[in-house]
CSV table of N, CA and C in Angstrom, one decimal:
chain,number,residue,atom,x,y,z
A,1443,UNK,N,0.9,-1.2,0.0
A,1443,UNK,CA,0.0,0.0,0.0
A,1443,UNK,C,0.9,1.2,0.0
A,1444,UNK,N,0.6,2.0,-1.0
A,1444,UNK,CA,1.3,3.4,-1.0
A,1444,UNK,C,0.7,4.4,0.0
A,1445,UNK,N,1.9,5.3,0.4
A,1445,UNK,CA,1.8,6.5,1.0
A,1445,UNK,C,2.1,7.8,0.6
A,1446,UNK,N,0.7,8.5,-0.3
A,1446,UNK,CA,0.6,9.6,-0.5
A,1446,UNK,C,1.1,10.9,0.4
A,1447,UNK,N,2.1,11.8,0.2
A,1447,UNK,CA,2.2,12.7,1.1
A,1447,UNK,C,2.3,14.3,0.6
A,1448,UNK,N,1.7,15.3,1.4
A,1448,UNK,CA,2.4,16.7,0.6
A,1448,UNK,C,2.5,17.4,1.7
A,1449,UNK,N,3.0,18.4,2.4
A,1449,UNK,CA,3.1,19.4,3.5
A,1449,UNK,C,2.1,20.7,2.6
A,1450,UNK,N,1.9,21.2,4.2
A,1450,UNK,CA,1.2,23.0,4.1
A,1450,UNK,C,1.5,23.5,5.3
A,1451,UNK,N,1.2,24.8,4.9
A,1451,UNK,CA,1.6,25.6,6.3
A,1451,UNK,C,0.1,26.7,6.3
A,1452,UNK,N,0.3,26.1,7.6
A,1452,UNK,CA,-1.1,26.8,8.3
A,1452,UNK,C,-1.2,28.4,8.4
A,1453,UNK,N,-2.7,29.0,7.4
A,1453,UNK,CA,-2.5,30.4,6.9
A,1453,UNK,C,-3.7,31.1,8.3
A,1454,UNK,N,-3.6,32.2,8.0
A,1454,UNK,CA,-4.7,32.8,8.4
A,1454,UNK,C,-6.3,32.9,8.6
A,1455,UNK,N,-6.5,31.9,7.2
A,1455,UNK,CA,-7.5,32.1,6.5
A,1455,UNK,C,-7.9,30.7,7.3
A,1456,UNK,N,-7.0,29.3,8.1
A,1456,UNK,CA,-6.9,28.2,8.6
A,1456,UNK,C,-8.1,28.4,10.0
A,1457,UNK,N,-7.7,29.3,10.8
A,1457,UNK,CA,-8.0,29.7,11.9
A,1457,UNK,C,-9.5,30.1,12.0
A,1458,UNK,N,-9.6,29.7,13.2
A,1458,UNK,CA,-11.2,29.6,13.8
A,1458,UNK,C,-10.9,30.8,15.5
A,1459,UNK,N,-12.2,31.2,15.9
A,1459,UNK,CA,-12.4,31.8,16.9
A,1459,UNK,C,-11.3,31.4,18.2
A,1460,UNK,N,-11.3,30.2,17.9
A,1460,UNK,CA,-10.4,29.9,19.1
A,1460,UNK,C,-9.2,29.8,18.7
A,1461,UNK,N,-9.1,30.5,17.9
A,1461,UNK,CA,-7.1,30.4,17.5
A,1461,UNK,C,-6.5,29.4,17.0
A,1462,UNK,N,-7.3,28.5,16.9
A,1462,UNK,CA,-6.2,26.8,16.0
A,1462,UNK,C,-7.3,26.8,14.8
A,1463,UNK,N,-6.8,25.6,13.6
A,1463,UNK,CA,-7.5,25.6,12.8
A,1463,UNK,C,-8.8,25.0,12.9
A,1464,UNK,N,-9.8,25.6,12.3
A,1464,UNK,CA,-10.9,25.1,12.5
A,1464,UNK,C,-11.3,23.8,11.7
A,1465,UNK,N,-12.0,23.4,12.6
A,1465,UNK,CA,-13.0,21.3,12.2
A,1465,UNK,C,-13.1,21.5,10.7
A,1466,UNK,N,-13.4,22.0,9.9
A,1466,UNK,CA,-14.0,22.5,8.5
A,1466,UNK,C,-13.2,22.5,7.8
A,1467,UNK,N,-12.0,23.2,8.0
A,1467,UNK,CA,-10.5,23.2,7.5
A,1467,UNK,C,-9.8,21.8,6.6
A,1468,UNK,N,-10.0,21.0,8.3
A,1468,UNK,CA,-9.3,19.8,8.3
A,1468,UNK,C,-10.1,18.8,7.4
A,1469,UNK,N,-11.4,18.9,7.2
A,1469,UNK,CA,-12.0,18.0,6.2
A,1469,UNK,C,-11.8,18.4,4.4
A,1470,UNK,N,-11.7,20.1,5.0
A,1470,UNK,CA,-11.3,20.2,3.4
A,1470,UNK,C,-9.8,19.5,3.1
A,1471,UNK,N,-8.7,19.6,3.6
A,1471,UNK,CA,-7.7,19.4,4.0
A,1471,UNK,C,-8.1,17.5,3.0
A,1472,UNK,N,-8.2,17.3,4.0
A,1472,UNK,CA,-8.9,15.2,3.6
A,1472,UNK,C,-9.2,15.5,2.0
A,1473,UNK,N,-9.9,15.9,1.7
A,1473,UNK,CA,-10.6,16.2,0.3
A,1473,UNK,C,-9.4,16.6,-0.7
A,1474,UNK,N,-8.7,18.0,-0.4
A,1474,UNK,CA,-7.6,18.1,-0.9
A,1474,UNK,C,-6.4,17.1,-1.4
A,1475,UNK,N,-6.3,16.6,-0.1
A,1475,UNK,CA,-5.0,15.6,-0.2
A,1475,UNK,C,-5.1,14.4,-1.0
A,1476,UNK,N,-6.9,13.9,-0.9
A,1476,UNK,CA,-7.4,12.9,-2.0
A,1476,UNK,C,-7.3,13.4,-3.7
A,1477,UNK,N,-7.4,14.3,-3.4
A,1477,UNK,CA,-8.0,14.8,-5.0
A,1477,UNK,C,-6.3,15.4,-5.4
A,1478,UNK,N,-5.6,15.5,-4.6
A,1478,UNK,CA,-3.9,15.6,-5.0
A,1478,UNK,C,-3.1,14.3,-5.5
A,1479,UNK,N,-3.7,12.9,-4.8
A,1479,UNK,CA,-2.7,11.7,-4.8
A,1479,UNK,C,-3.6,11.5,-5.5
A,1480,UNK,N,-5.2,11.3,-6.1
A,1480,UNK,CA,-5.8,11.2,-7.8
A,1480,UNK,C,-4.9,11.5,-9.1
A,1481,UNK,N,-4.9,12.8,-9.0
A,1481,UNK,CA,-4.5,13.2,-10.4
A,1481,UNK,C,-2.8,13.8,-10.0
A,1482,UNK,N,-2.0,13.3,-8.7
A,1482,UNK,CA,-0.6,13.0,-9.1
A,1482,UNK,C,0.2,11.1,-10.0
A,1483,UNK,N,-1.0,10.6,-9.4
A,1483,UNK,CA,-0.5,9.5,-9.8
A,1483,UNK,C,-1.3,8.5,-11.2
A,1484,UNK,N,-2.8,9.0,-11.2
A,1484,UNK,CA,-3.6,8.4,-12.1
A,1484,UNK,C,-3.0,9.1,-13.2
A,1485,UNK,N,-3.5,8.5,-14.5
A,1485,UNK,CA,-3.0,9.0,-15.5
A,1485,UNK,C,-4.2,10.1,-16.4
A,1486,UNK,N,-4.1,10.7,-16.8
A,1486,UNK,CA,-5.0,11.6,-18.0
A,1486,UNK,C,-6.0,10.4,-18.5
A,1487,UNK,N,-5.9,9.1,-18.8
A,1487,UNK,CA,-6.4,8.3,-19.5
A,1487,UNK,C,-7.5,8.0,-18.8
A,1488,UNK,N,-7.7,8.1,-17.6
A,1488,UNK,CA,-8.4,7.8,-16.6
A,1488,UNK,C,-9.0,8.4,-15.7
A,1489,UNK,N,-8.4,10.0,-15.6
A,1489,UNK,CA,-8.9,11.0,-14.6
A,1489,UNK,C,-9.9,11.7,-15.4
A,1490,UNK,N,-9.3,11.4,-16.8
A,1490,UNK,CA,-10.5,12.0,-18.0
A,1490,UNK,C,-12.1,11.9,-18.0
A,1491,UNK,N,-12.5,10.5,-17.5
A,1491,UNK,CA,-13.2,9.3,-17.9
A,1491,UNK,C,-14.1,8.8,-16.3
A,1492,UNK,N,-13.1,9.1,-15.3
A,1492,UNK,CA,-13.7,8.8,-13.7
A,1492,UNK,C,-13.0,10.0,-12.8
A,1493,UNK,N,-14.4,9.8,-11.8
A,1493,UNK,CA,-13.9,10.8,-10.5
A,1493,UNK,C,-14.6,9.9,-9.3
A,1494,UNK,N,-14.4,10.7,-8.5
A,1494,UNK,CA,-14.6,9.9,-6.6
A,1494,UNK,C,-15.6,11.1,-6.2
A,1495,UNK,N,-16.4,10.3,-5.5
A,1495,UNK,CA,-17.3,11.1,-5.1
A,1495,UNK,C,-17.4,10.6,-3.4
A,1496,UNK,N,-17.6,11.4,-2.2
A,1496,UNK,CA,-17.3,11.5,-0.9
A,1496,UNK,C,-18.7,10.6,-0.4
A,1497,UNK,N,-18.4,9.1,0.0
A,1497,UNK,CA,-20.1,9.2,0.6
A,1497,UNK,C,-20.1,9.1,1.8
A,1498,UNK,N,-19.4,9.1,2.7
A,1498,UNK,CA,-19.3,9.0,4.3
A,1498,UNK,C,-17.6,9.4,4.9
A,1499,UNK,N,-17.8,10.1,5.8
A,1499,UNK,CA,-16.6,10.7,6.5
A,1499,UNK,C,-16.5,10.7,7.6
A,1500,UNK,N,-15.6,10.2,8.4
A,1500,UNK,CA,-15.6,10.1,9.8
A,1500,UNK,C,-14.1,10.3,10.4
A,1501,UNK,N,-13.5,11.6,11.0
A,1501,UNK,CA,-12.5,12.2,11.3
A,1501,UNK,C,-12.8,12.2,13.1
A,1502,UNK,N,-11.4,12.0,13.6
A,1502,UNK,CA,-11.1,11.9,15.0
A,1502,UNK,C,-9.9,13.0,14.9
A,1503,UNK,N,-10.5,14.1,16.1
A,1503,UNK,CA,-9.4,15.7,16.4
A,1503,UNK,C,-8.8,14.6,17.2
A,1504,UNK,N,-7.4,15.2,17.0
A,1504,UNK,CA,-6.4,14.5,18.5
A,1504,UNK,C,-5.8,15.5,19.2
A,1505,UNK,N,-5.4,16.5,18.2
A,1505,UNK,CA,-4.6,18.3,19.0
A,1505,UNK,C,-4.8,19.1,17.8
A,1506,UNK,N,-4.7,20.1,18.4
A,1506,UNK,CA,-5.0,21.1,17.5
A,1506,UNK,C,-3.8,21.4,16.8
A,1507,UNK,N,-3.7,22.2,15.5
A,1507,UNK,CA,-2.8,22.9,14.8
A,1507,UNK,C,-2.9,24.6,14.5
A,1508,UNK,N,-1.7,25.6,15.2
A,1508,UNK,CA,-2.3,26.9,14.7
A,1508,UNK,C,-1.3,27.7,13.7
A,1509,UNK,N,-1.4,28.4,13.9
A,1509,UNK,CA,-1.1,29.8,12.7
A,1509,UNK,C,0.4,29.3,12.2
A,1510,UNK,N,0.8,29.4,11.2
A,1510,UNK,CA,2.4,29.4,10.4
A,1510,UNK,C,2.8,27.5,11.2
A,1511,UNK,N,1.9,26.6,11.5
A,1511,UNK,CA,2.3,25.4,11.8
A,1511,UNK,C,2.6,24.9,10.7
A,1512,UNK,N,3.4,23.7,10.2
A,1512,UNK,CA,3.6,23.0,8.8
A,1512,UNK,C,3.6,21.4,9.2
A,1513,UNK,N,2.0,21.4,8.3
A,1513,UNK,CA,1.6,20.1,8.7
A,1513,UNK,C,1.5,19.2,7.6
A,1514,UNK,N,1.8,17.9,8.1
A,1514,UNK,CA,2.0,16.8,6.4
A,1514,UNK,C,0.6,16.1,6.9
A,1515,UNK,N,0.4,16.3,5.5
A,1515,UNK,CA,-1.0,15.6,5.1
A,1515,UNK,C,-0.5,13.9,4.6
A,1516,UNK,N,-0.6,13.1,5.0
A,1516,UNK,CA,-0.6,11.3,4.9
A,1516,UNK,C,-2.1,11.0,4.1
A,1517,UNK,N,-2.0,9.8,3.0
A,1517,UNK,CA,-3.0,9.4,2.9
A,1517,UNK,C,-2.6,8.2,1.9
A,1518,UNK,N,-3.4,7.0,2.5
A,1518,UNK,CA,-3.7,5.7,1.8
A,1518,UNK,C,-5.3,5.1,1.4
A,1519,UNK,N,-5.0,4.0,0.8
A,1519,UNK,CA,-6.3,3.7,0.5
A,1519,UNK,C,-5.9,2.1,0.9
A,1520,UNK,N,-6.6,1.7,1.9
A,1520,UNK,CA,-6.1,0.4,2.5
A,1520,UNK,C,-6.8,-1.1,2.1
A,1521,UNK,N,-8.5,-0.2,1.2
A,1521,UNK,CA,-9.2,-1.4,0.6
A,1521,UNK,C,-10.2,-0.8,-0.1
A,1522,UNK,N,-10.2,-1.9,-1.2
A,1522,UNK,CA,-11.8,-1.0,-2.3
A,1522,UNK,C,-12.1,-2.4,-2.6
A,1523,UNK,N,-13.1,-2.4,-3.1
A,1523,UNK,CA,-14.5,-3.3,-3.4
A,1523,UNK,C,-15.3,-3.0,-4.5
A,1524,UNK,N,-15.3,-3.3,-5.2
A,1524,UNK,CA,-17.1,-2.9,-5.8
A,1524,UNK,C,-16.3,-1.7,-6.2
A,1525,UNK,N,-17.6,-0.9,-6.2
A,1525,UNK,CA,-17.1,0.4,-6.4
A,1525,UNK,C,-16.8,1.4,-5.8
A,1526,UNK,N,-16.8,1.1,-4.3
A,1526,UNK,CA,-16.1,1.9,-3.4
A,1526,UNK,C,-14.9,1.7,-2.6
A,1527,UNK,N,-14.1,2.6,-2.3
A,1527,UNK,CA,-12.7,2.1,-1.5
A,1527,UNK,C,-13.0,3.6,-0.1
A,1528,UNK,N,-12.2,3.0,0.6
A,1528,UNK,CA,-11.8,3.2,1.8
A,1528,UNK,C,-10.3,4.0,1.5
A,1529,UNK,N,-10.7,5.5,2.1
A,1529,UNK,CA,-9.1,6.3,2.1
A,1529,UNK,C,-9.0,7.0,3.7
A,1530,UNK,N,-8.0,6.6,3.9
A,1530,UNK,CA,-7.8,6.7,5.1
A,1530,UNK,C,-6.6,8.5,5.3
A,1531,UNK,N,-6.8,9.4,6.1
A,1531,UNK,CA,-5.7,10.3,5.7
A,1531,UNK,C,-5.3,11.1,7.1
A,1532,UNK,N,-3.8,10.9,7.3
A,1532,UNK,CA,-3.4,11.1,8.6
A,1532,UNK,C,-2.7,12.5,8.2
A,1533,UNK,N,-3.5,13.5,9.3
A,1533,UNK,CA,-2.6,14.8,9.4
A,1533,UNK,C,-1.7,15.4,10.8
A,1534,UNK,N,-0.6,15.6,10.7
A,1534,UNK,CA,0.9,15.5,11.5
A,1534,UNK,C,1.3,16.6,11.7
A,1535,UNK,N,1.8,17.0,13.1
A,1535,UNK,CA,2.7,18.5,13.2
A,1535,UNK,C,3.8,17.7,13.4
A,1536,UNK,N,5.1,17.5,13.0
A,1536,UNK,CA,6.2,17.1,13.7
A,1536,UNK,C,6.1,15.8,13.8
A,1537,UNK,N,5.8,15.1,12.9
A,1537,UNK,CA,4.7,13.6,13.2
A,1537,UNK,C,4.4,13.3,14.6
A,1538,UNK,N,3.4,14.3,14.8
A,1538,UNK,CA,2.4,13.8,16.4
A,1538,UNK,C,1.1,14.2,15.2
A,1539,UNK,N,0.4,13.2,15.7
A,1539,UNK,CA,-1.1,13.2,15.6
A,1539,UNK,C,-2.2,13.8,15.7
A,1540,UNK,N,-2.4,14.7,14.6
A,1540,UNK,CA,-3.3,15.9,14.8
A,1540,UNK,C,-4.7,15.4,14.9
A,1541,UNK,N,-4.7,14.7,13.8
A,1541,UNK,CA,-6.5,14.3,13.4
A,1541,UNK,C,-6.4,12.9,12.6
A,1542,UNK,N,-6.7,12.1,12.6
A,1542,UNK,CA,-7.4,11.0,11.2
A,1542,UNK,C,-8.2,10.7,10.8
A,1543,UNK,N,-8.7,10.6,9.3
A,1543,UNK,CA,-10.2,10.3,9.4
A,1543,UNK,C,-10.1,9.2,8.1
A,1544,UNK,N,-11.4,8.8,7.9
A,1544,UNK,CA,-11.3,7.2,7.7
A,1544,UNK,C,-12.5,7.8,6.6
A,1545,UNK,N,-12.5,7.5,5.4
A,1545,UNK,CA,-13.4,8.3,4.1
A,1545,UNK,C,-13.9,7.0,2.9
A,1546,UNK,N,-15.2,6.8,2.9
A,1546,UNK,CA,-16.0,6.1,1.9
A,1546,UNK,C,-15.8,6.6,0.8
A,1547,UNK,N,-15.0,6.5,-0.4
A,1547,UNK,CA,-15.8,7.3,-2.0
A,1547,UNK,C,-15.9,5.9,-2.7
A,1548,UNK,N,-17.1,6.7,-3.6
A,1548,UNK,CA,-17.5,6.1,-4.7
A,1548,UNK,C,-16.9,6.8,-6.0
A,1549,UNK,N,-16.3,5.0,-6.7
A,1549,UNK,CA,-15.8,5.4,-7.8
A,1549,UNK,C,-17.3,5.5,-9.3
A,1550,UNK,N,-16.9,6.9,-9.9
A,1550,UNK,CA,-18.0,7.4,-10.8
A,1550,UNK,C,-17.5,7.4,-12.4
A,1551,UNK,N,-18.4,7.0,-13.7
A,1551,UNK,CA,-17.8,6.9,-14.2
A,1551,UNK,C,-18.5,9.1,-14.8
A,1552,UNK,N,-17.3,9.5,-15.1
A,1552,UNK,CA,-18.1,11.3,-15.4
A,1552,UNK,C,-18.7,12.0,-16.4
A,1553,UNK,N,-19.0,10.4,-17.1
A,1553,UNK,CA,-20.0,10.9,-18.5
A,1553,UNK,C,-21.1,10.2,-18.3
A,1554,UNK,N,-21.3,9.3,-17.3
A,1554,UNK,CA,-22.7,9.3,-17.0
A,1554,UNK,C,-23.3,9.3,-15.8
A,1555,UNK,N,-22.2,9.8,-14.8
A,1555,UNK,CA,-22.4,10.0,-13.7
A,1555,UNK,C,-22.9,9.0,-12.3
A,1556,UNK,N,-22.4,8.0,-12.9
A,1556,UNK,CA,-23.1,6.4,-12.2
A,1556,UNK,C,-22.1,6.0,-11.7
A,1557,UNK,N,-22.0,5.3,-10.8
A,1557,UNK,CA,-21.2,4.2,-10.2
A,1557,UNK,C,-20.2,3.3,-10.8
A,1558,UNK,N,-19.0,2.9,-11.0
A,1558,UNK,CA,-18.4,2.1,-11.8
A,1558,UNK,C,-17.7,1.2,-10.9
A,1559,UNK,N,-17.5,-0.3,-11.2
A,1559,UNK,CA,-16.8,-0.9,-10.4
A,1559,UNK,C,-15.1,-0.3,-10.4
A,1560,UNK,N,-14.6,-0.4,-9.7
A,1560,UNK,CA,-13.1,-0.1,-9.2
A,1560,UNK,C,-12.3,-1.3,-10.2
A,1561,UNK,N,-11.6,-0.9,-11.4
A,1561,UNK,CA,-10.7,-1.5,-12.0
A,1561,UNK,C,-9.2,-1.6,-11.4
A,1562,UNK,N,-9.1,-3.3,-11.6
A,1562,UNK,CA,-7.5,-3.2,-11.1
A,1562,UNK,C,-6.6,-2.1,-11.5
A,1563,UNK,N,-6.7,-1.8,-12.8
A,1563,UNK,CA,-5.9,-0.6,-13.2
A,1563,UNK,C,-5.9,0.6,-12.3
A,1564,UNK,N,-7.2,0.9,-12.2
A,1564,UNK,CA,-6.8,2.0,-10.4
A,1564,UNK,C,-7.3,1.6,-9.5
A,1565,UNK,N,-7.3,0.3,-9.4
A,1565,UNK,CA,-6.6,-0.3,-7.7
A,1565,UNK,C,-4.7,-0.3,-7.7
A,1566,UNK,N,-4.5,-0.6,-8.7
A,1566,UNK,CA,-3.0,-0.4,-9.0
A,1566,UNK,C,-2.2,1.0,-8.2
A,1567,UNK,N,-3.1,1.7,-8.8
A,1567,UNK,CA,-2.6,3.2,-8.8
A,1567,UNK,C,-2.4,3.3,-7.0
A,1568,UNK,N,-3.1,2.9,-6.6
A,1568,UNK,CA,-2.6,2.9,-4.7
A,1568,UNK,C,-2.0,2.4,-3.9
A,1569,UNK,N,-1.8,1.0,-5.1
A,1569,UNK,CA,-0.7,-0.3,-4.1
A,1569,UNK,C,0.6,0.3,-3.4
C-alpha cells in the first residue's frame, strides 16, 4: 500500500475563533489531499473518464494545529471493493497526531455520472 504525502503551512485564513484551525479546515484538507494523490498518480487516461465522489466521513481531532504550523497531510487507500474504496488520511505537526479520518468514495464513471466498479488498473494506482 502506497503512501501519498504533501506538507502546508497553516494560513490565516486556517483559523477559527479559538485560534487553532478550524474542524472545517481539516476535512477540506482530507478532500484536498485525495484529490492531490488522484490526479498525481492516475493517468490523464483515466482522470478524463472517472472521478470519486465522498459518501461518508468520519474524522477523530487528537490536537490542535495553529497559525504558520507546517503540517503533512498522509493518505492511503487500505481497501476497495465494488465500487467503493476506503481512504484513510493522517494529518501531523512534527509527526504527532493531529486528526485521522477514515473516508467512503465512490468510484463514478463522469459521463454518465453512475457508479463504476473499481478496476484493477486503479486499484494499482494505490498499491
Amino acid at each position: 500500500m502506497q503512501i501519498f504525502e504533501t506538507k502546508i503551512t497553516v494560513t490565516s485564513d486556517d483559523i477559527d475563533n479559538l485560534n487553532h484551525v478550524n474542524n472545517v479546515r481539516y476535512v477540506q484538507w482530507v478532500e484536498d489531499v485525495a484529490k492531490s494523490h488522484w490526479f498525481t498518480k492516475a493517468p490523464s487516461s483515466i482522470t478524463d473518464h472517472y472521478l470519486w465522489i465522498m459518501l461518508s466521513h468520519h474524522i477523530t481531532y487528537k490536537k490542535p494545529a495553529f497559525l504558520q504550523d507546517e503540517i503533512t497531510l498522509k493518505t492511503y487507500v487500505p481497501s476497495s471493493e465494488g465500487v467503493t474504496c476506503t481512504r484513510v488520511v493522517e494529518i501531523l505537526n512534527n509527526d504527532i497526531l493531529l486528526a485521522k479520518s477514515e473516508t467512503t468514495w465512490c468510484f463514478m464513471d463522469s459521463n454518465r455520472m453512475r457508479p463504476t466498479r473499481i478496476t484493477d488498473e486503479v486499484k494499482n494506482i494505490f498499491l
